[in-house]
Structures are given as structure tokens and as C-alpha cells.
Amino acid sequence: MPRAGLTTDRLIQAGADLADDVGFDQVTVSALARRFDVKVASLYSHLKNSQDLRTGIALLALEELADRGANALAGRAGKDALIALANVYRDYAREHPGRYAAAQFKLTPEAAAASAGSRHAQMTRAVLRGYDLTEPDQTHAVRLLGSVFHGYVSLELSGGFSHSAPDSQETWTSILDALDALLRNWPAQ
């Protein structure tokens, strides 16, 4: 019988909070049981295993990011939209480092199909409409933006830019300016 007050959604939310506190790679059903001060077996009526928990956190993070992205992009186009979307990823990663790591978690094809991942691709393509790219250049640009956003944020979170000048924000702004210029002139001649 499930323990009163414990639901799958509550456990996923608590797992996401735990990921932000200790790192996504440290989230397990056992660690979650300790947080609730219950036996691990109490959680198995809600979660199959740690993989199921991590998948749930990844789906939550993708949904949260997609919601933030949609709100940030409303009414924006071109460079303004590019900056807004980039800042959504960077800000989310700073606020929720464990969830951000979860958003990169490799999902099964079934979980990926049911996730907000497709919304992320749609938002990036919406940003790119302001640059008038056609296929296959648009797909190349989607991959470029994802690589730059996630690469920069990952390096920044790991402290990669904390010991040198210029300030990381200055570099971020310069990178977004460079991406805007590149996208306006794609493909390069």
C-alpha cells in the first residue's frame, strides 16, 4: 500500500530538488528515501527504480525549460529571440544545475517522444525563422545553437571561466552577437 502523501509527482519533484542540491548523478531511489525518511521499498509503488526516477526528473526539466522558453520568446524575433532563448538555458542552468543536467539525460525513444524535447526544437526553429534559413542550413543552425548554448553553460557551471578576464557575461554577450551575425550571413560565401 502506498505511503500517505507520497505520489509519483511529489517524488519526481523531490528528486529534482535533490538533483539541484547534490548533483543529478547522485540521485537514486535510496537517496530519495533518505530525504523522506522512509524505507526504499516504500517508494517502489511509485517508481520502478533509479532509472525511472531520473527519467521523471529529465521529463520535468525539459517541460520547465520549454515553458520558460515559450514565455521568453513570446513577441520576440531575430536577435531578441536568440538572446531570450539563450538566456533561458543559461539562467535555468544557474538556478537548477541538477535539473539542467537531467535535461541532457539520454531518454528511451518512447520517453523522448512523450517529452517536451520536440518543443525545444520548435522554439529554436522559431528563432531561426527570423534569419530566413532553408534546409539543410536550418538544421545545421539548430545544432550549432544547441552546441553553443549547452557547451558554454556546461563550461561556465564547471568553473571553466571563473579564473580569467574578461568576465563571463561579457563573453556570453559577445558570443550571442557573433551568432546573430553568423546567422544573418548564413551560409558564409
mmCIF file with all atom_site columns, C-alpha atoms in Angstrom:
data_model
loop_
_atom_site.group_PDB
_atom_site.id
_atom_site.type_symbol
_atom_site.label_atom_id
_atom_site.label_alt_id
_atom_site.label_comp_id
_atom_site.label_asym_id
_atom_site.label_entity_id
_atom_site.label_seq_id
_atom_site.pdbx_PDB_ins_code
_atom_site.Cartn_x
_atom_site.Cartn_y
_atom_site.Cartn_z
_atom_site.occupancy
_atom_site.B_iso_or_equiv
_atom_site.pdbx_formal_charge
_atom_site.auth_seq_id
_atom_site.auth_comp_id
_atom_site.auth_asym_id
_atom_site.auth_atom_id
_atom_site.pdbx_PDB_model_num
ATOM 1   C CA . MET A 1 1   ? 0.000  0.000  0.000   1.00 0.00 ? 1   MET A CA 1
ATOM 2   C CA . PRO A 1 2   ? 1.446  3.428  -0.917  1.00 0.00 ? 2   PRO A CA 1
ATOM 3   C CA . ARG A 1 3   ? 2.578  5.623  1.976   1.00 0.00 ? 3   ARG A CA 1
ATOM 4   C CA . ALA A 1 4   ? 0.212  8.547  2.629   1.00 0.00 ? 4   ALA A CA 1
ATOM 5   C CA . GLY A 1 5   ? 1.352  11.727 0.959   1.00 0.00 ? 5   GLY A CA 1
ATOM 6   C CA . LEU A 1 6   ? 3.801  10.075 -1.415  1.00 0.00 ? 6   LEU A CA 1
ATOM 7   C CA . THR A 1 7   ? 2.908  10.324 -5.068  1.00 0.00 ? 7   THR A CA 1
ATOM 8   C CA . THR A 1 8   ? 4.952  9.844  -8.189  1.00 0.00 ? 8   THR A CA 1
ATOM 9   C CA . ASP A 1 9   ? 4.772  13.561 -8.958  1.00 0.00 ? 9   ASP A CA 1
ATOM 10  C CA . ARG A 1 10  ? 5.873  14.518 -5.444  1.00 0.00 ? 10  ARG A CA 1
ATOM 11  C CA . LEU A 1 11  ? 8.781  12.066 -5.617  1.00 0.00 ? 11  LEU A CA 1
ATOM 12  C CA . ILE A 1 12  ? 9.880  13.372 -9.024  1.00 0.00 ? 12  ILE A CA 1
ATOM 13  C CA . GLN A 1 13  ? 9.727  16.953 -7.730  1.00 0.00 ? 13  GLN A CA 1
ATOM 14  C CA . ALA A 1 14  ? 11.720 15.999 -4.635  1.00 0.00 ? 14  ALA A CA 1
ATOM 15  C CA . GLY A 1 15  ? 14.187 14.135 -6.844  1.00 0.00 ? 15  GLY A CA 1
ATOM 16  C CA . ALA A 1 16  ? 14.614 17.276 -8.957  1.00 0.00 ? 16  ALA A CA 1
ATOM 17  C CA . ASP A 1 17  ? 15.245 19.328 -5.820  1.00 0.00 ? 17  ASP A CA 1
ATOM 18  C CA . LEU A 1 18  ? 17.737 16.707 -4.666  1.00 0.00 ? 18  LEU A CA 1
ATOM 19  C CA . ALA A 1 19  ? 19.485 16.863 -8.043  1.00 0.00 ? 19  ALA A CA 1
ATOM 20  C CA . ASP A 1 20  ? 19.889 20.620 -7.624  1.00 0.00 ? 20  ASP A CA 1
ATOM 21  C CA . ASP A 1 21  ? 21.311 20.102 -4.132  1.00 0.00 ? 21  ASP A CA 1
ATOM 22  C CA . VAL A 1 22  ? 23.716 17.206 -4.688  1.00 0.00 ? 22  VAL A CA 1
ATOM 23  C CA . GLY A 1 23  ? 24.005 16.739 -8.460  1.00 0.00 ? 23  GLY A CA 1
ATOM 24  C CA . PHE A 1 24  ? 21.924 14.707 -10.866 1.00 0.00 ? 24  PHE A CA 1
ATOM 25  C CA . ASP A 1 25  ? 24.399 11.823 -10.890 1.00 0.00 ? 25  ASP A CA 1
ATOM 26  C CA . GLN A 1 26  ? 23.858 11.367 -7.129  1.00 0.00 ? 26  GLN A CA 1
ATOM 27  C CA . VAL A 1 27  ? 20.072 10.961 -7.369  1.00 0.00 ? 27  VAL A CA 1
ATOM 28  C CA . THR A 1 28  ? 18.898 7.453  -6.577  1.00 0.00 ? 28  THR A CA 1
ATOM 29  C CA . VAL A 1 29  ? 15.783 5.911  -5.083  1.00 0.00 ? 29  VAL A CA 1
ATOM 30  C CA . SER A 1 30  ? 17.835 5.230  -1.932  1.00 0.00 ? 30  SER A CA 1
ATOM 31  C CA . ALA A 1 31  ? 18.885 8.881  -1.634  1.00 0.00 ? 31  ALA A CA 1
ATOM 32  C CA . LEU A 1 32  ? 15.286 9.953  -2.153  1.00 0.00 ? 32  LEU A CA 1
ATOM 33  C CA . ALA A 1 33  ? 14.075 7.528  0.521   1.00 0.00 ? 33  ALA A CA 1
ATOM 34  C CA . ARG A 1 34  ? 16.577 9.057  2.960   1.00 0.00 ? 34  ARG A CA 1
ATOM 35  C CA . ARG A 1 35  ? 15.208 12.518 2.156   1.00 0.00 ? 35  ARG A CA 1
ATOM 36  C CA . PHE A 1 36  ? 11.694 11.364 3.070   1.00 0.00 ? 36  PHE A CA 1
ATOM 37  C CA . ASP A 1 37  ? 12.959 9.259  5.980   1.00 0.00 ? 37  ASP A CA 1
ATOM 38  C CA . VAL A 1 38  ? 11.227 6.167  4.632   1.00 0.00 ? 38  VAL A CA 1
ATOM 39  C CA . LYS A 1 39  ? 12.363 2.739  3.565   1.00 0.00 ? 39  LYS A CA 1
ATOM 40  C CA . VAL A 1 40  ? 13.337 2.332  -0.073  1.00 0.00 ? 40  VAL A CA 1
ATOM 41  C CA . ALA A 1 41  ? 10.587 -0.243 -0.511  1.00 0.00 ? 41  ALA A CA 1
ATOM 42  C CA . SER A 1 42  ? 8.028  2.494  0.248   1.00 0.00 ? 42  SER A CA 1
ATOM 43  C CA . LEU A 1 43  ? 8.955  4.226  -2.989  1.00 0.00 ? 43  LEU A CA 1
ATOM 44  C CA . TYR A 1 44  ? 8.720  1.226  -5.282  1.00 0.00 ? 44  TYR A CA 1
ATOM 45  C CA . SER A 1 45  ? 4.948  1.509  -5.523  1.00 0.00 ? 45  SER A CA 1
ATOM 46  C CA . HIS A 1 46  ? 5.588  4.863  -7.262  1.00 0.00 ? 46  HIS A CA 1
ATOM 47  C CA . LEU A 1 47  ? 8.922  4.334  -9.024  1.00 0.00 ? 47  LEU A CA 1
ATOM 48  C CA . LYS A 1 48  ? 10.335 1.229  -10.673 1.00 0.00 ? 48  LYS A CA 1
ATOM 49  C CA . ASN A 1 49  ? 13.987 2.073  -9.991  1.00 0.00 ? 49  ASN A CA 1
ATOM 50  C CA . SER A 1 50  ? 16.549 4.899  -10.084 1.00 0.00 ? 50  SER A CA 1
ATOM 51  C CA . GLN A 1 51  ? 16.393 4.957  -13.897 1.00 0.00 ? 51  GLN A CA 1
ATOM 52  C CA . ASP A 1 52  ? 12.660 5.623  -13.690 1.00 0.00 ? 52  ASP A CA 1
ATOM 53  C CA . LEU A 1 53  ? 13.309 8.430  -11.185 1.00 0.00 ? 53  LEU A CA 1
ATOM 54  C CA . ARG A 1 54  ? 16.000 10.006 -13.384 1.00 0.00 ? 54  ARG A CA 1
ATOM 55  C CA . THR A 1 55  ? 13.732 9.790  -16.427 1.00 0.00 ? 55  THR A CA 1
ATOM 56  C CA . GLY A 1 56  ? 10.978 11.551 -14.491 1.00 0.00 ? 56  GLY A CA 1
ATOM 57  C CA . ILE A 1 57  ? 13.364 14.328 -13.458 1.00 0.00 ? 57  ILE A CA 1
ATOM 58  C CA . ALA A 1 58  ? 14.568 14.700 -17.056 1.00 0.00 ? 58  ALA A CA 1
ATOM 59  C CA . LEU A 1 59  ? 10.990 14.988 -18.315 1.00 0.00 ? 59  LEU A CA 1
ATOM 60  C CA . LEU A 1 60  ? 10.211 17.586 -15.640 1.00 0.00 ? 60  LEU A CA 1
ATOM 61  C CA . ALA A 1 61  ? 13.307 19.617 -16.505 1.00 0.00 ? 61  ALA A CA 1
ATOM 62  C CA . LEU A 1 62  ? 12.560 19.530 -20.242 1.00 0.00 ? 62  LEU A CA 1
ATOM 63  C CA . GLU A 1 63  ? 8.999  20.689 -19.548 1.00 0.00 ? 63  GLU A CA 1
ATOM 64  C CA . GLU A 1 64  ? 10.133 23.515 -17.246 1.00 0.00 ? 64  GLU A CA 1
ATOM 65  C CA . LEU A 1 65  ? 12.704 24.682 -19.785 1.00 0.00 ? 65  LEU A CA 1
ATOM 66  C CA . ALA A 1 66  ? 10.191 24.555 -22.629 1.00 0.00 ? 66  ALA A CA 1
ATOM 67  C CA . ASP A 1 67  ? 7.670  26.575 -20.630 1.00 0.00 ? 67  ASP A CA 1
ATOM 68  C CA . ARG A 1 68  ? 10.290 29.200 -19.806 1.00 0.00 ? 68  ARG A CA 1
ATOM 69  C CA . GLY A 1 69  ? 11.424 29.297 -23.419 1.00 0.00 ? 69  GLY A CA 1
ATOM 70  C CA . ALA A 1 70  ? 7.903  29.768 -24.738 1.00 0.00 ? 70  ALA A CA 1
ATOM 71  C CA . ASN A 1 71  ? 7.304  32.626 -22.313 1.00 0.00 ? 71  ASN A CA 1
ATOM 72  C CA . ALA A 1 72  ? 10.625 34.280 -23.156 1.00 0.00 ? 72  ALA A CA 1
ATOM 73  C CA . LEU A 1 73  ? 10.078 34.056 -26.918 1.00 0.00 ? 73  LEU A CA 1
ATOM 74  C CA . ALA A 1 74  ? 6.553  35.495 -26.941 1.00 0.00 ? 74  ALA A CA 1
ATOM 75  C CA . GLY A 1 75  ? 6.562  38.593 -29.136 1.00 0.00 ? 75  GLY A CA 1
ATOM 76  C CA . ARG A 1 76  ? 10.260 38.414 -29.952 1.00 0.00 ? 76  ARG A CA 1
ATOM 77  C CA . ALA A 1 77  ? 12.046 37.823 -33.256 1.00 0.00 ? 77  ALA A CA 1
ATOM 78  C CA . GLY A 1 78  ? 15.545 37.859 -34.686 1.00 0.00 ? 78  GLY A CA 1
ATOM 79  C CA . LYS A 1 79  ? 18.380 38.749 -32.343 1.00 0.00 ? 79  LYS A CA 1
ATOM 80  C CA . ASP A 1 80  ? 15.986 39.500 -29.457 1.00 0.00 ? 80  ASP A CA 1
ATOM 81  C CA . ALA A 1 81  ? 14.566 35.978 -29.709 1.00 0.00 ? 81  ALA A CA 1
ATOM 82  C CA . LEU A 1 82  ? 18.037 34.450 -29.992 1.00 0.00 ? 82  LEU A CA 1
ATOM 83  C CA . ILE A 1 83  ? 19.200 36.226 -26.828 1.00 0.00 ? 83  ILE A CA 1
ATOM 84  C CA . ALA A 1 84  ? 15.988 35.398 -24.963 1.00 0.00 ? 84  ALA A CA 1
ATOM 85  C CA . LEU A 1 85  ? 16.238 31.675 -25.713 1.00 0.00 ? 85  LEU A CA 1
ATOM 86  C CA . ALA A 1 86  ? 19.952 31.538 -24.930 1.00 0.00 ? 86  ALA A CA 1
ATOM 87  C CA . ASN A 1 87  ? 19.370 33.252 -21.601 1.00 0.00 ? 87  ASN A CA 1
ATOM 88  C CA . VAL A 1 88  ? 16.585 30.823 -20.703 1.00 0.00 ? 88  VAL A CA 1
ATOM 89  C CA . TYR A 1 89  ? 19.044 27.925 -20.881 1.00 0.00 ? 89  TYR A CA 1
ATOM 90  C CA . ARG A 1 90  ? 21.799 29.797 -19.063 1.00 0.00 ? 90  ARG A CA 1
ATOM 91  C CA . ASP A 1 91  ? 19.543 31.130 -16.308 1.00 0.00 ? 91  ASP A CA 1
ATOM 92  C CA . TYR A 1 92  ? 17.854 27.761 -15.777 1.00 0.00 ? 92  TYR A CA 1
ATOM 93  C CA . ALA A 1 93  ? 21.223 26.039 -15.511 1.00 0.00 ? 93  ALA A CA 1
ATOM 94  C CA . ARG A 1 94  ? 22.377 28.547 -12.903 1.00 0.00 ? 94  ARG A CA 1
ATOM 95  C CA . GLU A 1 95  ? 19.164 28.242 -10.882 1.00 0.00 ? 95  GLU A CA 1
ATOM 96  C CA . HIS A 1 96  ? 18.757 24.477 -11.263 1.00 0.00 ? 96  HIS A CA 1
ATOM 97  C CA . PRO A 1 97  ? 22.104 22.828 -12.076 1.00 0.00 ? 97  PRO A CA 1
ATOM 98  C CA . GLY A 1 98  ? 20.872 19.319 -11.285 1.00 0.00 ? 98  GLY A CA 1
ATOM 99  C CA . ARG A 1 99  ? 17.736 19.670 -13.359 1.00 0.00 ? 99  ARG A CA 1
ATOM 100 C CA . TYR A 1 100 ? 19.745 21.199 -16.176 1.00 0.00 ? 100 TYR A CA 1
ATOM 101 C CA . ALA A 1 101 ? 21.989 18.121 -16.137 1.00 0.00 ? 101 ALA A CA 1
ATOM 102 C CA . ALA A 1 102 ? 18.841 15.982 -16.133 1.00 0.00 ? 102 ALA A CA 1
ATOM 103 C CA . ALA A 1 103 ? 17.622 17.736 -19.275 1.00 0.00 ? 103 ALA A CA 1
ATOM 104 C CA . GLN A 1 104 ? 20.667 16.232 -21.027 1.00 0.00 ? 104 GLN A CA 1
ATOM 105 C CA . PHE A 1 105 ? 19.834 12.691 -19.812 1.00 0.00 ? 105 PHE A CA 1
ATOM 106 C CA . LYS A 1 106 ? 19.508 10.158 -22.609 1.00 0.00 ? 106 LYS A CA 1
ATOM 107 C CA . LEU A 1 107 ? 15.896 9.052  -22.762 1.00 0.00 ? 107 LEU A CA 1
ATOM 108 C CA . THR A 1 108 ? 14.429 5.941  -24.308 1.00 0.00 ? 108 THR A CA 1
ATOM 109 C CA . PRO A 1 109 ? 12.796 6.577  -27.698 1.00 0.00 ? 109 PRO A CA 1
ATOM 110 C CA . GLU A 1 110 ? 9.364  6.263  -26.069 1.00 0.00 ? 110 GLU A CA 1
ATOM 111 C CA . ALA A 1 111 ? 10.155 8.734  -23.272 1.00 0.00 ? 111 ALA A CA 1
ATOM 112 C CA . ALA A 1 112 ? 11.778 11.139 -25.735 1.00 0.00 ? 112 ALA A CA 1
ATOM 113 C CA . ALA A 1 113 ? 8.694  11.056 -27.958 1.00 0.00 ? 113 ALA A CA 1
ATOM 114 C CA . ALA A 1 114 ? 6.491  11.915 -24.974 1.00 0.00 ? 114 ALA A CA 1
ATOM 115 C CA . SER A 1 115 ? 8.834  14.631 -23.695 1.00 0.00 ? 115 SER A CA 1
ATOM 116 C CA . ALA A 1 116 ? 8.975  18.377 -24.249 1.00 0.00 ? 116 ALA A CA 1
ATOM 117 C CA . GLY A 1 117 ? 12.131 17.838 -26.305 1.00 0.00 ? 117 GLY A CA 1
ATOM 118 C CA . SER A 1 118 ? 10.274 18.500 -29.533 1.00 0.00 ? 118 SER A CA 1
ATOM 119 C CA . ARG A 1 119 ? 9.128  21.845 -28.114 1.00 0.00 ? 119 ARG A CA 1
ATOM 120 C CA . HIS A 1 120 ? 12.787 22.816 -27.686 1.00 0.00 ? 120 HIS A CA 1
ATOM 121 C CA . ALA A 1 121 ? 13.482 22.092 -31.337 1.00 0.00 ? 121 ALA A CA 1
ATOM 122 C CA . GLN A 1 122 ? 10.352 24.009 -32.368 1.00 0.00 ? 122 GLN A CA 1
ATOM 123 C CA . MET A 1 123 ? 11.419 27.026 -30.302 1.00 0.00 ? 123 MET A CA 1
ATOM 124 C CA . THR A 1 124 ? 14.879 27.017 -31.838 1.00 0.00 ? 124 THR A CA 1
ATOM 125 C CA . ARG A 1 125 ? 13.375 26.794 -35.308 1.00 0.00 ? 125 ARG A CA 1
ATOM 126 C CA . ALA A 1 126 ? 11.041 29.671 -34.412 1.00 0.00 ? 126 ALA A CA 1
ATOM 127 C CA . VAL A 1 127 ? 14.091 31.778 -33.510 1.00 0.00 ? 127 VAL A CA 1
ATOM 128 C CA . LEU A 1 128 ? 15.693 30.836 -36.817 1.00 0.00 ? 128 LEU A CA 1
ATOM 129 C CA . ARG A 1 129 ? 12.664 31.984 -38.823 1.00 0.00 ? 129 ARG A CA 1
ATOM 130 C CA . GLY A 1 130 ? 13.938 35.486 -38.147 1.00 0.00 ? 130 GLY A CA 1
ATOM 131 C CA . TYR A 1 131 ? 17.063 34.598 -40.123 1.00 0.00 ? 131 TYR A CA 1
ATOM 132 C CA . ASP A 1 132 ? 15.358 33.161 -43.223 1.00 0.00 ? 132 ASP A CA 1
ATOM 133 C CA . LEU A 1 133 ? 17.333 29.904 -43.362 1.00 0.00 ? 133 LEU A CA 1
ATOM 134 C CA . THR A 1 134 ? 16.256 26.981 -45.521 1.00 0.00 ? 134 THR A CA 1
ATOM 135 C CA . GLU A 1 135 ? 17.049 23.309 -45.106 1.00 0.00 ? 135 GLU A CA 1
ATOM 136 C CA . PRO A 1 136 ? 19.555 21.829 -44.530 1.00 0.00 ? 136 PRO A CA 1
ATOM 137 C CA . ASP A 1 137 ? 21.065 25.079 -43.187 1.00 0.00 ? 137 ASP A CA 1
ATOM 138 C CA . GLN A 1 138 ? 18.279 25.432 -40.632 1.00 0.00 ? 138 GLN A CA 1
ATOM 139 C CA . THR A 1 139 ? 19.077 22.013 -39.150 1.00 0.00 ? 139 THR A CA 1
ATOM 140 C CA . HIS A 1 140 ? 22.778 22.890 -39.096 1.00 0.00 ? 140 HIS A CA 1
ATOM 141 C CA . ALA A 1 141 ? 21.904 26.118 -37.264 1.00 0.00 ? 141 ALA A CA 1
ATOM 142 C CA . VAL A 1 142 ? 19.697 24.304 -34.722 1.00 0.00 ? 142 VAL A CA 1
ATOM 143 C CA . ARG A 1 143 ? 22.636 22.027 -33.932 1.00 0.00 ? 143 ARG A CA 1
ATOM 144 C CA . LEU A 1 144 ? 25.046 24.964 -33.769 1.00 0.00 ? 144 LEU A CA 1
ATOM 145 C CA . LEU A 1 145 ? 22.868 26.898 -31.324 1.00 0.00 ? 145 LEU A CA 1
ATOM 146 C CA . GLY A 1 146 ? 22.331 23.850 -29.124 1.00 0.00 ? 146 GLY A CA 1
ATOM 147 C CA . SER A 1 147 ? 26.051 23.146 -29.085 1.00 0.00 ? 147 SER A CA 1
ATOM 148 C CA . VAL A 1 148 ? 26.996 26.708 -28.219 1.00 0.00 ? 148 VAL A CA 1
ATOM 149 C CA . PHE A 1 149 ? 24.309 27.216 -25.569 1.00 0.00 ? 149 PHE A CA 1
ATOM 150 C CA . HIS A 1 150 ? 24.867 23.903 -23.819 1.00 0.00 ? 150 HIS A CA 1
ATOM 151 C CA . GLY A 1 151 ? 28.621 23.894 -24.263 1.00 0.00 ? 151 GLY A CA 1
ATOM 152 C CA . TYR A 1 152 ? 29.084 27.379 -22.857 1.00 0.00 ? 152 TYR A CA 1
ATOM 153 C CA . VAL A 1 153 ? 26.701 26.801 -19.966 1.00 0.00 ? 153 VAL A CA 1
ATOM 154 C CA . SER A 1 154 ? 28.365 23.493 -19.066 1.00 0.00 ? 154 SER A CA 1
ATOM 155 C CA . LEU A 1 155 ? 31.828 25.030 -19.083 1.00 0.00 ? 155 LEU A CA 1
ATOM 156 C CA . GLU A 1 156 ? 30.620 28.007 -17.076 1.00 0.00 ? 156 GLU A CA 1
ATOM 157 C CA . LEU A 1 157 ? 28.902 25.806 -14.470 1.00 0.00 ? 157 LEU A CA 1
ATOM 158 C CA . SER A 1 158 ? 32.053 23.765 -14.016 1.00 0.00 ? 158 SER A CA 1
ATOM 159 C CA . GLY A 1 159 ? 34.031 26.938 -13.265 1.00 0.00 ? 159 GLY A CA 1
ATOM 160 C CA . GLY A 1 160 ? 35.834 26.997 -16.590 1.00 0.00 ? 160 GLY A CA 1
ATOM 161 C CA . PHE A 1 161 ? 35.625 30.775 -16.939 1.00 0.00 ? 161 PHE A CA 1
ATOM 162 C CA . SER A 1 162 ? 35.897 31.878 -13.326 1.00 0.00 ? 162 SER A CA 1
ATOM 163 C CA . HIS A 1 163 ? 39.637 32.474 -13.199 1.00 0.00 ? 163 HIS A CA 1
ATOM 164 C CA . SER A 1 164 ? 40.280 34.727 -16.148 1.00 0.00 ? 164 SER A CA 1
ATOM 165 C CA . ALA A 1 165 ? 39.246 38.007 -17.698 1.00 0.00 ? 165 ALA A CA 1
ATOM 166 C CA . PRO A 1 166 ? 37.085 39.153 -19.316 1.00 0.00 ? 166 PRO A CA 1
ATOM 167 C CA . ASP A 1 167 ? 34.015 38.498 -17.228 1.00 0.00 ? 167 ASP A CA 1
ATOM 168 C CA . SER A 1 168 ? 31.897 35.536 -18.346 1.00 0.00 ? 168 SER A CA 1
ATOM 169 C CA . GLN A 1 169 ? 28.871 37.773 -19.026 1.00 0.00 ? 169 GLN A CA 1
ATOM 170 C CA . GLU A 1 170 ? 30.959 39.868 -21.420 1.00 0.00 ? 170 GLU A CA 1
ATOM 171 C CA . THR A 1 171 ? 31.979 36.748 -23.311 1.00 0.00 ? 171 THR A CA 1
ATOM 172 C CA . TRP A 1 172 ? 28.381 35.470 -23.367 1.00 0.00 ? 172 TRP A CA 1
ATOM 173 C CA . THR A 1 173 ? 27.198 38.744 -24.878 1.00 0.00 ? 173 THR A CA 1
ATOM 174 C CA . SER A 1 174 ? 29.975 38.651 -27.483 1.00 0.00 ? 174 SER A CA 1
ATOM 175 C CA . ILE A 1 175 ? 29.133 35.070 -28.416 1.00 0.00 ? 175 ILE A CA 1
ATOM 176 C CA . LEU A 1 176 ? 25.455 35.916 -28.909 1.00 0.00 ? 176 LEU A CA 1
ATOM 177 C CA . ASP A 1 177 ? 26.405 38.911 -31.055 1.00 0.00 ? 177 ASP A CA 1
ATOM 178 C CA . ALA A 1 178 ? 28.665 36.659 -33.137 1.00 0.00 ? 178 ALA A CA 1
ATOM 179 C CA . LEU A 1 179 ? 25.924 34.031 -33.524 1.00 0.00 ? 179 LEU A CA 1
ATOM 180 C CA . ASP A 1 180 ? 23.490 36.719 -34.667 1.00 0.00 ? 180 ASP A CA 1
ATOM 181 C CA . ALA A 1 181 ? 25.981 37.977 -37.260 1.00 0.00 ? 181 ALA A CA 1
ATOM 182 C CA . LEU A 1 182 ? 26.711 34.435 -38.439 1.00 0.00 ? 182 LEU A CA 1
ATOM 183 C CA . LEU A 1 183 ? 23.025 33.593 -38.794 1.00 0.00 ? 183 LEU A CA 1
ATOM 184 C CA . ARG A 1 184 ? 22.339 36.804 -40.741 1.00 0.00 ? 184 ARG A CA 1
ATOM 185 C CA . ASN A 1 185 ? 25.026 35.861 -43.252 1.00 0.00 ? 185 ASN A CA 1
ATOM 186 C CA . TRP A 1 186 ? 24.424 32.100 -43.464 1.00 0.00 ? 186 TRP A CA 1
ATOM 187 C CA . PRO A 1 187 ? 25.663 30.377 -45.471 1.00 0.00 ? 187 PRO A CA 1
ATOM 188 C CA . ALA A 1 188 ? 29.055 32.012 -45.496 1.00 0.00 ? 188 ALA A CA 1
ATOM 189 C CA . GLN A 1 189 ? 30.356 32.592 -49.006 1.00 0.00 ? 189 GLN A CA 1
#
